[in-house]
Amino acid sequence: AARRFLSHVPPNIDQVREIVEAIGQDNRRAADVIRKVGALLRRDDLPRATLQLNDVVGDVIDIARADIIGRGVSLSIHCDRGLAPIAGDRVQLQQVLLNLVLNACDAMDSVPETARRLTIVTAGAPDDRARVTVCDSGPGVASHQLDHVFEPFVTSKPQGLGLGLAVCR
């Protein structure tokens, strides 16, 4: 896209600047993910920060938007605006939620495009906790796999490794 904008006469420098900034953000996000996964595998204690869960949901939707649109998925987001801040690791929470969102999109591949619905809801929970619910209109997890979805190398996807939910856990 940047090459295309540069080839215009005159070149659209503002668009190129936005693209380069987005590449930088993606690079920083990828570096954070790699660093945090390494710390997780080493079982390092990760510092927790105060954050807004609704902002984490927004971050994930920004990351996954092209995939959601490209698959013809209808997205509904219902965020509880009264949620208190939570303590957690932003990158880890993003990775867990992103894994669930992409799994949901994968699960709907066999569903007609007009019926592909993804709903994300945030809400308060007892004891000052918060809950994020990710629902899709896919066929669901086979009953014989329910007890094993968080185990490494268990997958229902032809190209899946079965590591996403195991790492998220």
mmCIF file of C-alpha atoms in Angstrom:
data_model
loop_
_atom_site.group_PDB
_atom_site.id
_atom_site.type_symbol
_atom_site.label_atom_id
_atom_site.label_comp_id
_atom_site.label_asym_id
_atom_site.label_seq_id
_atom_site.Cartn_x
_atom_site.Cartn_y
_atom_site.Cartn_z
ATOM 1 C CA ALA A 1 0.000 0.000 0.000
ATOM 2 C CA ALA A 2 2.852 2.360 0.850
ATOM 3 C CA ARG A 3 4.485 1.727 -2.541
ATOM 4 C CA ARG A 4 1.180 2.453 -4.255
ATOM 5 C CA PHE A 5 0.759 5.748 -2.383
ATOM 6 C CA LEU A 6 4.365 6.708 -3.183
ATOM 7 C CA SER A 7 3.802 6.040 -6.893
ATOM 8 C CA HIS A 8 1.029 8.641 -7.086
ATOM 9 C CA VAL A 9 1.939 11.977 -8.613
ATOM 10 C CA PRO A 10 2.350 13.763 -6.272
ATOM 11 C CA PRO A 11 3.020 11.000 -3.710
ATOM 12 C CA ASN A 12 0.574 10.784 -0.825
ATOM 13 C CA ILE A 13 3.075 11.221 1.994
ATOM 14 C CA ASP A 14 0.393 11.459 4.714
ATOM 15 C CA GLN A 15 -0.952 8.008 3.814
ATOM 16 C CA VAL A 16 2.566 6.566 3.716
ATOM 17 C CA ARG A 17 3.269 8.117 7.127
ATOM 18 C CA GLU A 18 0.126 6.433 8.550
ATOM 19 C CA ILE A 19 1.159 3.084 7.051
ATOM 20 C CA VAL A 20 4.670 3.314 8.474
ATOM 21 C CA GLU A 21 3.238 4.237 11.893
ATOM 22 C CA ALA A 22 0.906 1.208 11.751
ATOM 23 C CA ILE A 23 3.862 -1.022 10.826
ATOM 24 C CA GLY A 24 5.778 0.356 13.814
ATOM 25 C CA GLN A 25 2.844 -0.315 16.155
ATOM 26 C CA ASP A 26 2.494 -3.863 14.826
ATOM 27 C CA ASN A 27 6.235 -4.386 15.265
ATOM 28 C CA ARG A 28 6.126 -3.177 18.886
ATOM 29 C CA ARG A 29 3.080 -5.350 19.574
ATOM 30 C CA ALA A 30 4.802 -8.414 18.076
ATOM 31 C CA ALA A 31 7.958 -7.739 20.107
ATOM 32 C CA ASP A 32 5.862 -7.459 23.289
ATOM 33 C CA VAL A 33 4.113 -10.734 22.514
ATOM 34 C CA ILE A 34 7.396 -12.554 21.878
ATOM 35 C CA ARG A 35 8.923 -11.120 25.056
ATOM 36 C CA LYS A 36 5.874 -12.068 27.154
ATOM 37 C CA VAL A 37 5.630 -15.592 25.713
ATOM 38 C CA GLY A 38 9.326 -16.085 26.507
ATOM 39 C CA ALA A 39 8.725 -14.898 30.076
ATOM 40 C CA LEU A 40 5.713 -17.206 30.325
ATOM 41 C CA LEU A 41 7.737 -20.211 29.170
ATOM 42 C CA ARG A 42 10.476 -19.329 31.674
ATOM 43 C CA ARG A 43 7.702 -18.967 34.282
ATOM 44 C CA ASP A 44 8.854 -15.440 35.118
ATOM 45 C CA ASP A 45 6.525 -13.303 37.186
ATOM 46 C CA LEU A 46 5.021 -10.703 34.902
ATOM 47 C CA PRO A 47 4.227 -7.305 36.357
ATOM 48 C CA ARG A 48 0.541 -6.500 36.542
ATOM 49 C CA ALA A 49 -0.738 -3.080 35.689
ATOM 50 C CA THR A 50 -4.064 -1.377 36.211
ATOM 51 C CA LEU A 51 -5.991 -1.334 32.960
ATOM 52 C CA GLN A 52 -9.435 -1.001 31.461
ATOM 53 C CA LEU A 53 -10.776 -4.296 30.127
ATOM 54 C CA ASN A 54 -12.883 -2.499 27.520
ATOM 55 C CA ASP A 55 -9.688 -0.935 26.118
ATOM 56 C CA VAL A 56 -8.152 -4.419 25.763
ATOM 57 C CA VAL A 57 -11.250 -5.505 23.811
ATOM 58 C CA GLY A 58 -10.850 -2.450 21.566
ATOM 59 C CA ASP A 59 -7.177 -3.255 20.974
ATOM 60 C CA VAL A 60 -8.023 -6.815 19.934
ATOM 61 C CA ILE A 61 -10.780 -5.701 17.587
ATOM 62 C CA ASP A 62 -8.334 -3.281 15.943
ATOM 63 C CA ILE A 63 -5.860 -6.144 15.454
ATOM 64 C CA ALA A 64 -8.453 -8.635 14.185
ATOM 65 C CA ARG A 65 -10.694 -6.252 12.196
ATOM 66 C CA ALA A 66 -9.320 -7.170 8.753
ATOM 67 C CA ASP A 67 -9.711 -10.888 9.487
ATOM 68 C CA ILE A 68 -13.248 -10.409 10.808
ATOM 69 C CA ILE A 69 -14.289 -8.374 7.769
ATOM 70 C CA GLY A 70 -12.472 -10.660 5.329
ATOM 71 C CA ARG A 71 -14.379 -13.679 6.629
ATOM 72 C CA GLY A 72 -17.739 -11.927 6.390
ATOM 73 C CA VAL A 73 -18.361 -12.051 10.135
ATOM 74 C CA SER A 74 -20.915 -9.713 11.709
ATOM 75 C CA LEU A 75 -19.456 -8.274 14.927
ATOM 76 C CA SER A 76 -21.379 -7.021 17.971
ATOM 77 C CA ILE A 77 -19.602 -5.565 20.972
ATOM 78 C CA HIS A 78 -21.382 -4.810 24.237
ATOM 79 C CA CYS A 79 -19.046 -3.200 26.756
ATOM 80 C CA ASP A 80 -20.119 -2.477 30.316
ATOM 81 C CA ARG A 81 -19.076 1.171 30.628
ATOM 82 C CA GLY A 82 -19.178 0.956 34.422
ATOM 83 C CA LEU A 83 -16.408 -1.629 34.747
ATOM 84 C CA ALA A 84 -13.801 -0.830 37.357
ATOM 85 C CA PRO A 85 -10.156 -1.054 36.304
ATOM 86 C CA ILE A 86 -8.551 -4.481 36.665
ATOM 87 C CA ALA A 87 -5.002 -5.635 37.377
ATOM 88 C CA GLY A 88 -3.380 -7.705 34.653
ATOM 89 C CA ASP A 89 -0.865 -7.911 31.867
ATOM 90 C CA ARG A 90 -2.254 -6.085 28.834
ATOM 91 C CA VAL A 91 -0.334 -8.133 26.233
ATOM 92 C CA GLN A 92 -1.306 -11.465 27.777
ATOM 93 C CA LEU A 93 -4.955 -10.451 27.988
ATOM 94 C CA GLN A 94 -4.829 -9.280 24.364
ATOM 95 C CA GLN A 95 -3.332 -12.610 23.288
ATOM 96 C CA VAL A 96 -5.972 -14.639 25.117
ATOM 97 C CA LEU A 97 -8.814 -12.580 23.698
ATOM 98 C CA LEU A 98 -7.277 -12.518 20.204
ATOM 99 C CA ASN A 99 -6.959 -16.309 20.301
ATOM 100 C CA LEU A 100 -10.627 -16.636 21.251
ATOM 101 C CA VAL A 101 -11.742 -14.194 18.546
ATOM 102 C CA LEU A 102 -9.701 -15.917 15.820
ATOM 103 C CA ASN A 103 -10.851 -19.348 17.008
ATOM 104 C CA ALA A 104 -14.430 -18.090 16.777
ATOM 105 C CA CYS A 105 -13.829 -16.866 13.222
ATOM 106 C CA ASP A 106 -12.275 -20.220 12.314
ATOM 107 C CA ALA A 107 -15.239 -22.043 13.834
ATOM 108 C CA MET A 108 -17.629 -20.162 11.558
ATOM 109 C CA ASP A 109 -15.877 -21.064 8.291
ATOM 110 C CA SER A 110 -18.459 -23.802 7.696
ATOM 111 C CA VAL A 111 -21.399 -21.492 8.456
ATOM 112 C CA PRO A 112 -23.042 -19.506 5.627
ATOM 113 C CA GLU A 113 -21.670 -15.959 5.567
ATOM 114 C CA THR A 114 -25.093 -14.472 6.361
ATOM 115 C CA ALA A 115 -25.170 -16.432 9.641
ATOM 116 C CA ARG A 116 -21.636 -15.632 10.892
ATOM 117 C CA ARG A 117 -22.058 -13.693 14.112
ATOM 118 C CA LEU A 118 -19.409 -12.864 16.689
ATOM 119 C CA THR A 119 -20.442 -11.206 19.944
ATOM 120 C CA ILE A 120 -18.083 -9.894 22.602
ATOM 121 C CA VAL A 121 -19.506 -8.786 25.957
ATOM 122 C CA THR A 122 -17.764 -7.290 28.971
ATOM 123 C CA ALA A 123 -19.493 -7.241 32.339
ATOM 124 C CA GLY A 124 -18.798 -6.989 36.013
ATOM 125 C CA ALA A 125 -18.665 -10.209 38.007
ATOM 126 C CA PRO A 126 -18.811 -10.973 41.747
ATOM 127 C CA ASP A 127 -15.922 -9.994 44.032
ATOM 128 C CA ASP A 128 -14.897 -6.968 41.909
ATOM 129 C CA ARG A 129 -13.956 -9.165 38.985
ATOM 130 C CA ALA A 130 -14.707 -8.670 35.329
ATOM 131 C CA ARG A 131 -15.851 -11.084 32.644
ATOM 132 C CA VAL A 132 -15.354 -11.145 28.896
ATOM 133 C CA THR A 133 -17.612 -13.424 26.902
ATOM 134 C CA VAL A 134 -16.871 -14.358 23.293
ATOM 135 C CA CYS A 135 -19.772 -16.055 21.483
ATOM 136 C CA ASP A 136 -19.954 -17.205 17.878
ATOM 137 C CA SER A 137 -22.518 -18.869 15.636
ATOM 138 C CA GLY A 138 -20.245 -21.776 14.732
ATOM 139 C CA PRO A 139 -21.117 -25.426 15.338
ATOM 140 C CA GLY A 140 -19.473 -25.555 18.784
ATOM 141 C CA VAL A 141 -16.863 -27.868 20.244
ATOM 142 C CA ALA A 142 -17.522 -31.596 19.882
ATOM 143 C CA SER A 143 -18.550 -33.096 23.220
ATOM 144 C CA HIS A 144 -15.656 -35.581 23.180
ATOM 145 C CA GLN A 145 -13.169 -32.665 22.954
ATOM 146 C CA LEU A 146 -14.603 -30.412 25.663
ATOM 147 C CA ASP A 147 -12.457 -31.838 28.457
ATOM 148 C CA HIS A 148 -9.301 -31.547 26.344
ATOM 149 C CA VAL A 149 -9.453 -28.131 24.616
ATOM 150 C CA PHE A 150 -6.810 -26.634 26.924
ATOM 151 C CA GLU A 151 -4.361 -29.499 26.474
ATOM 152 C CA PRO A 152 -1.361 -28.952 24.187
ATOM 153 C CA PHE A 153 -1.653 -30.349 20.658
ATOM 154 C CA VAL A 154 -5.415 -30.899 20.878
ATOM 155 C CA THR A 155 -7.097 -29.239 17.922
ATOM 156 C CA SER A 156 -10.115 -29.581 15.685
ATOM 157 C CA LYS A 157 -8.531 -27.539 12.894
ATOM 158 C CA PRO A 158 -6.884 -29.289 9.929
ATOM 159 C CA GLN A 159 -3.957 -26.830 10.031
ATOM 160 C CA GLY A 160 -4.033 -26.195 13.791
ATOM 161 C CA LEU A 161 -1.218 -26.967 16.197
ATOM 162 C CA GLY A 162 -3.380 -27.078 19.301
ATOM 163 C CA LEU A 163 -1.206 -24.632 21.190
ATOM 164 C CA GLY A 164 -3.324 -21.454 21.290
ATOM 165 C CA LEU A 165 -5.642 -22.337 24.147
ATOM 166 C CA ALA A 166 -2.917 -24.279 25.972
ATOM 167 C CA VAL A 167 -0.684 -21.180 25.998
ATOM 168 C CA CYS A 168 -3.645 -18.960 26.920
ATOM 169 C CA ARG A 169 -4.448 -21.169 29.876
#
